[in-house]
Short mmCIF file of C-alpha atoms in Angstrom, two decimals:
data_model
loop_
_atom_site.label_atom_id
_atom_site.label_comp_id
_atom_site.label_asym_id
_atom_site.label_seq_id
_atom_site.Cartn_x
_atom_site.Cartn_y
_atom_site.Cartn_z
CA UNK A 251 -22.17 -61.30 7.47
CA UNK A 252 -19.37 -58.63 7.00
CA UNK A 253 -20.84 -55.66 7.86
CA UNK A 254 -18.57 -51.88 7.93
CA UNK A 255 -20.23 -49.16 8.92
CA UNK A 256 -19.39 -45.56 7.38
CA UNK A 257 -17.30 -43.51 8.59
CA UNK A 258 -19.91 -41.05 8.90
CA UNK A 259 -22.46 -42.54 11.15
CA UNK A 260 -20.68 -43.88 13.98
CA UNK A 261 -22.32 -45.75 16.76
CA UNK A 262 -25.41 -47.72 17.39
CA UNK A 263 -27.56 -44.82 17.82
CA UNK A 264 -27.08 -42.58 14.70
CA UNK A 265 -27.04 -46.85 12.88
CA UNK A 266 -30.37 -46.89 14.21
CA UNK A 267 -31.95 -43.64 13.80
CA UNK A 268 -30.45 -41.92 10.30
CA UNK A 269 -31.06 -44.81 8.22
CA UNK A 270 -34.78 -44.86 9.62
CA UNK A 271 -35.09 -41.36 8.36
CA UNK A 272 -33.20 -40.39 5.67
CA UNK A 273 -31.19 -43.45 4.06
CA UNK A 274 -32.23 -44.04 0.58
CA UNK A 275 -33.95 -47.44 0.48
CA UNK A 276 -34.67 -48.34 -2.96
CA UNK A 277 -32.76 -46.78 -6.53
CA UNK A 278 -36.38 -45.95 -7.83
CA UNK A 279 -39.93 -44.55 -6.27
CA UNK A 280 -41.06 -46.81 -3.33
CA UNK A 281 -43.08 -50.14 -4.00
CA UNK A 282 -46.46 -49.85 -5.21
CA UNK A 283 -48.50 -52.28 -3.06
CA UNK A 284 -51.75 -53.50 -3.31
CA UNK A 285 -53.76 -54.38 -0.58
CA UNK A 286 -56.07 -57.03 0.75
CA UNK A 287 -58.13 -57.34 3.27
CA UNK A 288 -57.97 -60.95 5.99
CA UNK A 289 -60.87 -61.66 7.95
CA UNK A 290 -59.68 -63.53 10.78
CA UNK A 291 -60.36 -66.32 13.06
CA UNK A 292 -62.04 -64.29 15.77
CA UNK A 293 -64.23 -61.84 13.83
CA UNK A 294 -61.46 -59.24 12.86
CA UNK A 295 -59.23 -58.35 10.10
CA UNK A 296 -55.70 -58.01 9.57
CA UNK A 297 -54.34 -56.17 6.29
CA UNK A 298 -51.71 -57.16 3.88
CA UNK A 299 -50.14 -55.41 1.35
CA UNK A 300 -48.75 -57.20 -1.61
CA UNK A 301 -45.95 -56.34 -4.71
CA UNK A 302 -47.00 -59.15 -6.93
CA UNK A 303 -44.09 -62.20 -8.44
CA UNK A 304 -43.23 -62.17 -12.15
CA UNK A 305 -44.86 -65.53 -12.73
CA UNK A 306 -46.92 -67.29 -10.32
CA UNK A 307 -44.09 -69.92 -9.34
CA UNK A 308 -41.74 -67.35 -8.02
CA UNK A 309 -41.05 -67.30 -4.58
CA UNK A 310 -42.81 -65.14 -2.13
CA UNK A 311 -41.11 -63.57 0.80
CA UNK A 312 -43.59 -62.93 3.58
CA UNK A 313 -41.96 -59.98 5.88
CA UNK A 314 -43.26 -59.47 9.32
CA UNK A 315 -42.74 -55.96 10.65
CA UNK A 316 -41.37 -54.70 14.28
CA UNK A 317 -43.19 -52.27 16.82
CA UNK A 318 -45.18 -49.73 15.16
CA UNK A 319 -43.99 -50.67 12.06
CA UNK A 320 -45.90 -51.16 8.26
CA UNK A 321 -45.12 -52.26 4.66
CA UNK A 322 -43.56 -48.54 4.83
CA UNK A 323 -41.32 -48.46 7.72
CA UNK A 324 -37.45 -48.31 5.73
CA UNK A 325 -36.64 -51.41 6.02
CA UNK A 326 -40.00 -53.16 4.70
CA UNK A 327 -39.34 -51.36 1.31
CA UNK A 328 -35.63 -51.99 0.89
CA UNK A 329 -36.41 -56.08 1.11
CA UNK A 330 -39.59 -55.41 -1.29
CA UNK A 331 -36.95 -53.48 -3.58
CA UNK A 332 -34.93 -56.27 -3.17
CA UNK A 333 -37.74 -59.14 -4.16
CA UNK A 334 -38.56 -56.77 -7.11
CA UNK A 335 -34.87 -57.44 -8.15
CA UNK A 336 -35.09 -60.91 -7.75
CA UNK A 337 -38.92 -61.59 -9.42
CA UNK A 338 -40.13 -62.87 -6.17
CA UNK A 339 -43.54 -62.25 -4.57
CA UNK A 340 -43.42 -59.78 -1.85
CA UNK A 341 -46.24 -59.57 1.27
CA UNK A 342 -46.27 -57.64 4.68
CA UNK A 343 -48.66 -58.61 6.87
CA UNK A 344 -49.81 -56.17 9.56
CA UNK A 345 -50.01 -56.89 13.25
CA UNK A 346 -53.24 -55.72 14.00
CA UNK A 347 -53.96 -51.86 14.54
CA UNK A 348 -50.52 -51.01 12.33
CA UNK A 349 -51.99 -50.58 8.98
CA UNK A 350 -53.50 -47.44 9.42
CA UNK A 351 -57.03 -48.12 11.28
CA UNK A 352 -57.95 -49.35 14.33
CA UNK A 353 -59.18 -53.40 14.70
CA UNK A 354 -62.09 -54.45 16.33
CA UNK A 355 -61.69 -57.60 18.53
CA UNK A 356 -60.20 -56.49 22.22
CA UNK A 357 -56.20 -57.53 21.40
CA UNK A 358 -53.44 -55.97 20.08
CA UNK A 359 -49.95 -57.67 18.41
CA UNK A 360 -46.93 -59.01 20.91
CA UNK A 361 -43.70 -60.05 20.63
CA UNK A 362 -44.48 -63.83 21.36
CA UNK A 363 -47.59 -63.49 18.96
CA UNK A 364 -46.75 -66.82 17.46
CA UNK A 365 -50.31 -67.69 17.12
CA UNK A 366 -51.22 -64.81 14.65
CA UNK A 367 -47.94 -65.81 12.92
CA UNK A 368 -49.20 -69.39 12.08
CA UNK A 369 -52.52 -68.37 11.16
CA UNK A 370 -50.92 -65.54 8.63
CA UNK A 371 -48.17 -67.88 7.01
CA UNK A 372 -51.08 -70.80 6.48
CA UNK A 373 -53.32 -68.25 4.78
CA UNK A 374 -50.09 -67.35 2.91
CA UNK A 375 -49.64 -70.64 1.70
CA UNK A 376 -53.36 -72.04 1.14
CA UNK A 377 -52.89 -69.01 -2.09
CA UNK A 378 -49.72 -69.07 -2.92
CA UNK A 379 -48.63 -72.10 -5.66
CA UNK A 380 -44.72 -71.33 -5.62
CA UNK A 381 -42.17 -71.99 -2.62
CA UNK A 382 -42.32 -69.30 0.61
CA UNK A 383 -39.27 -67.66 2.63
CA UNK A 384 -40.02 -65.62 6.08
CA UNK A 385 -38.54 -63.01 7.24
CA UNK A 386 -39.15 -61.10 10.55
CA UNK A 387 -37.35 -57.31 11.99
CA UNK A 388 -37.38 -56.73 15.82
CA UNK A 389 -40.71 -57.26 16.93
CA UNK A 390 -41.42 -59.23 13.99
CA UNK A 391 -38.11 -61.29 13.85
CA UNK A 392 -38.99 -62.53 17.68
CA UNK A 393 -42.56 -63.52 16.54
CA UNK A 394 -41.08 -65.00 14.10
CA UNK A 395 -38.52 -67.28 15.66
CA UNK A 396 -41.65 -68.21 18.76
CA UNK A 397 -43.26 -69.82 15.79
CA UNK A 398 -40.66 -71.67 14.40
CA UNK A 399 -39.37 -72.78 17.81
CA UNK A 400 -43.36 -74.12 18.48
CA UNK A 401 -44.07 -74.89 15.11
CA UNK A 402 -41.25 -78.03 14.93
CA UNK A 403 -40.59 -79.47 12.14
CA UNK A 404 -44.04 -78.44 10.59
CA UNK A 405 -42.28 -75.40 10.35
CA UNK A 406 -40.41 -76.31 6.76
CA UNK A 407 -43.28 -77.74 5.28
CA UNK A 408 -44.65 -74.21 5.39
CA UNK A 409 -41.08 -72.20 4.66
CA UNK A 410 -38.05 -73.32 3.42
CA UNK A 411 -36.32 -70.91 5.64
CA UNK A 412 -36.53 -68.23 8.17
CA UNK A 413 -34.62 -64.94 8.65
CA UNK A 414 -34.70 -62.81 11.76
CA UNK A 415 -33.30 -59.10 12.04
CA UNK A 416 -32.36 -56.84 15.25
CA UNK A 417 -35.10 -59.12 17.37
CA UNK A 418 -35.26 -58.72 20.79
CA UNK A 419 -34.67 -62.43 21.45
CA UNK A 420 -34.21 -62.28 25.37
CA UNK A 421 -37.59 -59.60 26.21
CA UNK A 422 -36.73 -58.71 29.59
CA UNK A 423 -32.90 -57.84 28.59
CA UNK A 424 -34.18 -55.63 25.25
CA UNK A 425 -36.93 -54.25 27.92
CA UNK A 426 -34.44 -53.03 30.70
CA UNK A 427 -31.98 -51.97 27.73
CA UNK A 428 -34.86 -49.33 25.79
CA UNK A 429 -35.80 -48.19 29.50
CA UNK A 430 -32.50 -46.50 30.56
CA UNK A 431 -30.94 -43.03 29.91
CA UNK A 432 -31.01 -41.85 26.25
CA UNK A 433 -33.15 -44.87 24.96
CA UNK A 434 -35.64 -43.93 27.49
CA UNK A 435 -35.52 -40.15 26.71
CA UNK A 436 -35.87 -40.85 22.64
CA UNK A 437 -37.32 -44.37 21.66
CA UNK A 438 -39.15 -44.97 24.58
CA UNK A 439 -41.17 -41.91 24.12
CA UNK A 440 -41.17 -42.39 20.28
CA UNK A 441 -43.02 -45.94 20.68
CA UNK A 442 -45.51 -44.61 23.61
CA UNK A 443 -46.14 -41.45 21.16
CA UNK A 444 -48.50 -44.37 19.04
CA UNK A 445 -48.91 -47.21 20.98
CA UNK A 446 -50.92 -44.97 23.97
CA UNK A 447 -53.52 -43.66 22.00
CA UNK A 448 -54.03 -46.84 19.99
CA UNK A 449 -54.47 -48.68 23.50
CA UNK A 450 -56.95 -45.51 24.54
CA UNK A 451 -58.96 -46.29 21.40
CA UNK A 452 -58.87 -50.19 21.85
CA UNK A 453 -60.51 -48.89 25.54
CA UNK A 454 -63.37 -46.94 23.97
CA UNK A 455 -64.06 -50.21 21.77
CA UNK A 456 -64.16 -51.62 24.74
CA UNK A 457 -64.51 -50.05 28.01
CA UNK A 458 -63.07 -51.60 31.23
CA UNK A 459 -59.97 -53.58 29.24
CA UNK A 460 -57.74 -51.85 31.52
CA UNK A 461 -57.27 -49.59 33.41
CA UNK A 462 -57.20 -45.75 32.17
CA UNK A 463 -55.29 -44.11 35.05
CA UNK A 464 -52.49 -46.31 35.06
CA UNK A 465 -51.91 -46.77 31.27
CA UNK A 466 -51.51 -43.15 31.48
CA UNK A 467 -49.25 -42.67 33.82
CA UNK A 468 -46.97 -45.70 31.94
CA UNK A 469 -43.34 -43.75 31.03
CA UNK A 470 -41.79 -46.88 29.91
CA UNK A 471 -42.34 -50.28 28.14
CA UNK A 472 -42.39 -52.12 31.19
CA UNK A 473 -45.51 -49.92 32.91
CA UNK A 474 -47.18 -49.70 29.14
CA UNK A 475 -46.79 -54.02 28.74
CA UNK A 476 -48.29 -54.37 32.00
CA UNK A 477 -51.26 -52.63 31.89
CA UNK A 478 -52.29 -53.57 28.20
CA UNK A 479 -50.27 -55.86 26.53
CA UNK A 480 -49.78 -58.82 28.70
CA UNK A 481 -53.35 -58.94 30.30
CA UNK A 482 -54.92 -58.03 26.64
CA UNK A 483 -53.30 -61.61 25.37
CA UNK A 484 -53.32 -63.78 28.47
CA UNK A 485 -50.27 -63.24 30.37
CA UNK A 486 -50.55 -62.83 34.35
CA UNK A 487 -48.01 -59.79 33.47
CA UNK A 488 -45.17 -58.41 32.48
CA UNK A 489 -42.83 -60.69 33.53
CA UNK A 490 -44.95 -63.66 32.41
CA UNK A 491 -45.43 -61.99 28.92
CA UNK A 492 -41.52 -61.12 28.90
CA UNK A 493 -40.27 -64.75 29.90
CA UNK A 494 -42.75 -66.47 27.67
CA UNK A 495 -42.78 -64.33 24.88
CA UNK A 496 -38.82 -64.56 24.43
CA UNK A 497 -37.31 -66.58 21.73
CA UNK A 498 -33.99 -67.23 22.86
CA UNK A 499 -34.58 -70.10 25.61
CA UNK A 500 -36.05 -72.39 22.65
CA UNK A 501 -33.94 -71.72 19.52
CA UNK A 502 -32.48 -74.73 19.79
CA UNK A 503 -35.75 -76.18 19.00
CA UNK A 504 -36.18 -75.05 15.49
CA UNK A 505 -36.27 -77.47 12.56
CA UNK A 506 -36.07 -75.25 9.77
CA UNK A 507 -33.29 -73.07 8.26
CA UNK A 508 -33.21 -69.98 9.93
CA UNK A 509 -30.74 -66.94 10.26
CA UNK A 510 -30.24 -64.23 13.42
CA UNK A 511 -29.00 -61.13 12.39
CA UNK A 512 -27.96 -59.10 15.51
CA UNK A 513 -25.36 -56.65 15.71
CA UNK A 514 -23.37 -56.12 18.56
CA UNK A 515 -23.87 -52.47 19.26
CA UNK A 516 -27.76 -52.68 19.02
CA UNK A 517 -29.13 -49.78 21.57
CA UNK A 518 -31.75 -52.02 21.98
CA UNK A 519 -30.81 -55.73 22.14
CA UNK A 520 -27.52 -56.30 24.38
CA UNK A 521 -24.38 -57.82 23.19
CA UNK A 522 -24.64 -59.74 26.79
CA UNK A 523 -28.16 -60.95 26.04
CA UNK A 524 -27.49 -62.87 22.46
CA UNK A 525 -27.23 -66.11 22.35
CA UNK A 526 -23.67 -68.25 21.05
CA UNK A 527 -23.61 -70.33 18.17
CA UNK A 528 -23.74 -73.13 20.77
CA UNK A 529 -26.58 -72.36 21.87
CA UNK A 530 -29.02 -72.50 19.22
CA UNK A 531 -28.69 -76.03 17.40
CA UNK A 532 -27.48 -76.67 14.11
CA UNK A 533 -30.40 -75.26 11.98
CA UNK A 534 -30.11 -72.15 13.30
CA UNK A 535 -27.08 -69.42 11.77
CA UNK A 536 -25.81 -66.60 13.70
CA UNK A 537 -24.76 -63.35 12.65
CA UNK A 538 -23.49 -60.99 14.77
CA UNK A 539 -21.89 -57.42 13.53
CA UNK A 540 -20.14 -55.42 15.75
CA UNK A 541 -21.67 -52.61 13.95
CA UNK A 542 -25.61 -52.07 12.22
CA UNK A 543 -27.45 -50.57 15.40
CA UNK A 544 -31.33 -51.47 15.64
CA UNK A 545 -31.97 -52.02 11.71
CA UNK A 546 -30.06 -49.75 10.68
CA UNK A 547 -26.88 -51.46 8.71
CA UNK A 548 -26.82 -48.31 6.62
CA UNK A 549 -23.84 -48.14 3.66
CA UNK A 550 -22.59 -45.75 1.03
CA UNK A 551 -21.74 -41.84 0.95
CA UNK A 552 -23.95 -39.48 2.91
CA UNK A 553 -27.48 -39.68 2.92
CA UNK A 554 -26.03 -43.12 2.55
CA UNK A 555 -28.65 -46.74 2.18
CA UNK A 556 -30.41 -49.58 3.20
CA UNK A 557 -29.96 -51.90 0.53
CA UNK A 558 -27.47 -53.90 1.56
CA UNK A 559 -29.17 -56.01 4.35
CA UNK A 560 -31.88 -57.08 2.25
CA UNK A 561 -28.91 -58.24 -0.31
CA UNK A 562 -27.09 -60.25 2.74
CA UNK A 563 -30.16 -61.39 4.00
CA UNK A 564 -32.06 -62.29 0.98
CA UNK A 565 -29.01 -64.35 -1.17
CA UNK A 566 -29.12 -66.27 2.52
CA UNK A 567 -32.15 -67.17 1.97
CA UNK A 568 -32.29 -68.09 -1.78
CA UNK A 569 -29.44 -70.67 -0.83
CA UNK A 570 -32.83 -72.48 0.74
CA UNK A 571 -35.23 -71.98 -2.69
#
């Protein structure tokens, strides 16, 4: 991927944070989804919002969103901009509690969520007649990769390939990283802004999850995963969650096409922490900017756009239709 950032926005930070507020991200007026409701395994529900494929045979590009994200976070509508472009399907699913009320069962989403992952891409393809990409951003991109790493080679009779953007793919690394100094100061308290009173809500659903006090009194990631996301979905803690939920140890494992986007001056994935092309086995393509910050990758003149990552990422991809 040759990536140049402007002149303009130097640095990972402004990368990160201008293009997530004022970069234009499509040339028209955003998508117009529709919406459907999943009822899932467990008794709950999980909501996806479509953009429908010019014929039924087109491809359909299934994008799972990062932390606190939706089907209108920036970079969810500059890749359904771009599928509108090509006349593919488009579909994000949302991790549960992120598409604008509250679910029932006592869980959340995670960064390993792999499970919920399977279950959404097989409900994708019992419906859908034409061939299915995947793509995944931060959160989403980690999920992502922890199911094709467990999924095998089953994975590419469900996908024909797999792209992953600005994931977190060593946990404990992107969790020390967001913890420190300005990160801690701005996205820290951006992301525990939501995710608290989502997690006080979840406790009034069901009172005694966790403890009150101490979710409270959480000022970072590492206090919030602790008390509520790694006992919520079965991890003995933190570290547990962290260590098991990270996708880098097992990318060697995949059996499907799949690309890692990282750049190199993400505030919240280390240059250190990413993995070489060594590393990850020969289905598996790195790319590695030294510029882009945390999805960001903006281009063009001041208020500058988005559009061009879903244009690398997506003619990546159509190589595998």
């Amino acid at each position: 991927m040759r990536y140049v950032a402007p002149r303009w926005l130097p640095g990972g930070n402004l990368q990160t944070i201008w293009p997530a507020l004022y970069a234009r991200r499509t040339d028209g007026p955003p998508p117009a989804y529709r919406r459907e409701r999943w009822a899932t395994p467990d008794g709950d529900f999980v909501d996806v919002d479509f953009m429908d494929a010019a014929t039924p045979s087109a491809p359909l590009l299934v994008l799972f969103h990062g932390l606190e994200g939706s089907s209108r976070s920036h970079y969810a509508e500059a890749f359904a901009a771009f599928a509108a472009t090509r006349g593919w399907g488009f579909a994000v699913p949302h991790f549960r509690g992120c598409s604008g009320e509250i679910n029932r069962a006592p869980r959340a989403y995670h960064s390993g969520d792999f499970e919920e992952v399977d279950w959404m891409l097989a409900r994708f393809a019992a419906q859908h007649t034409g061939p299915m990409l995947a793509a995944g951003v931060s959160l989403g991109g980690n999920a992502l990769l922890r199911w094709a790493e467990e999924a095998g080679a089953e994975a590419a009779r469900r996908v024909r390939a797999v792209a992953s953007i600005s994931a977190p793919l060593d946990l404990a690394a992107g969790g020390a990283a967001i913890g420190r100094g300005f990160n801690r100061l701005v996205y820290t308290r951006m992301f525990l802004a939501t995710m608290k009173p989502k997690a006080l809500a979840k406790l009034a659903q069901h009172p005694g999850l966790f403890d009150r006090d101490a979710l409270l009194a959480a000022r970072d990631l590492y206090a919030f995963d602790n008390v509520f996301t790694a006992p919520l979905h079965g991890f003995r803690d933190v570290d547990d969650y962290w260590s098991r939920g990270s996708s880098k140890p097992h990318l060697a494992d995949i059996r499907v096409p799949t690309l890692v986007v990282n750049a190199l001056n993400d505030p919240f994935v280390p240059a250190a922490s990413l993995p070489r092309q060594a590393e990850v086995g020969a289905h598996v393509t790195l790319w590695q900017p030294a510029h882009g910050g945390h999805v960001g990758f903006p281009l063009g003149l001041p208020p500058g756009h988005v559009r061009g990552l879903p244009a690398h990422v997506g003619d990546w991809l159509t190589q595998h239709v």
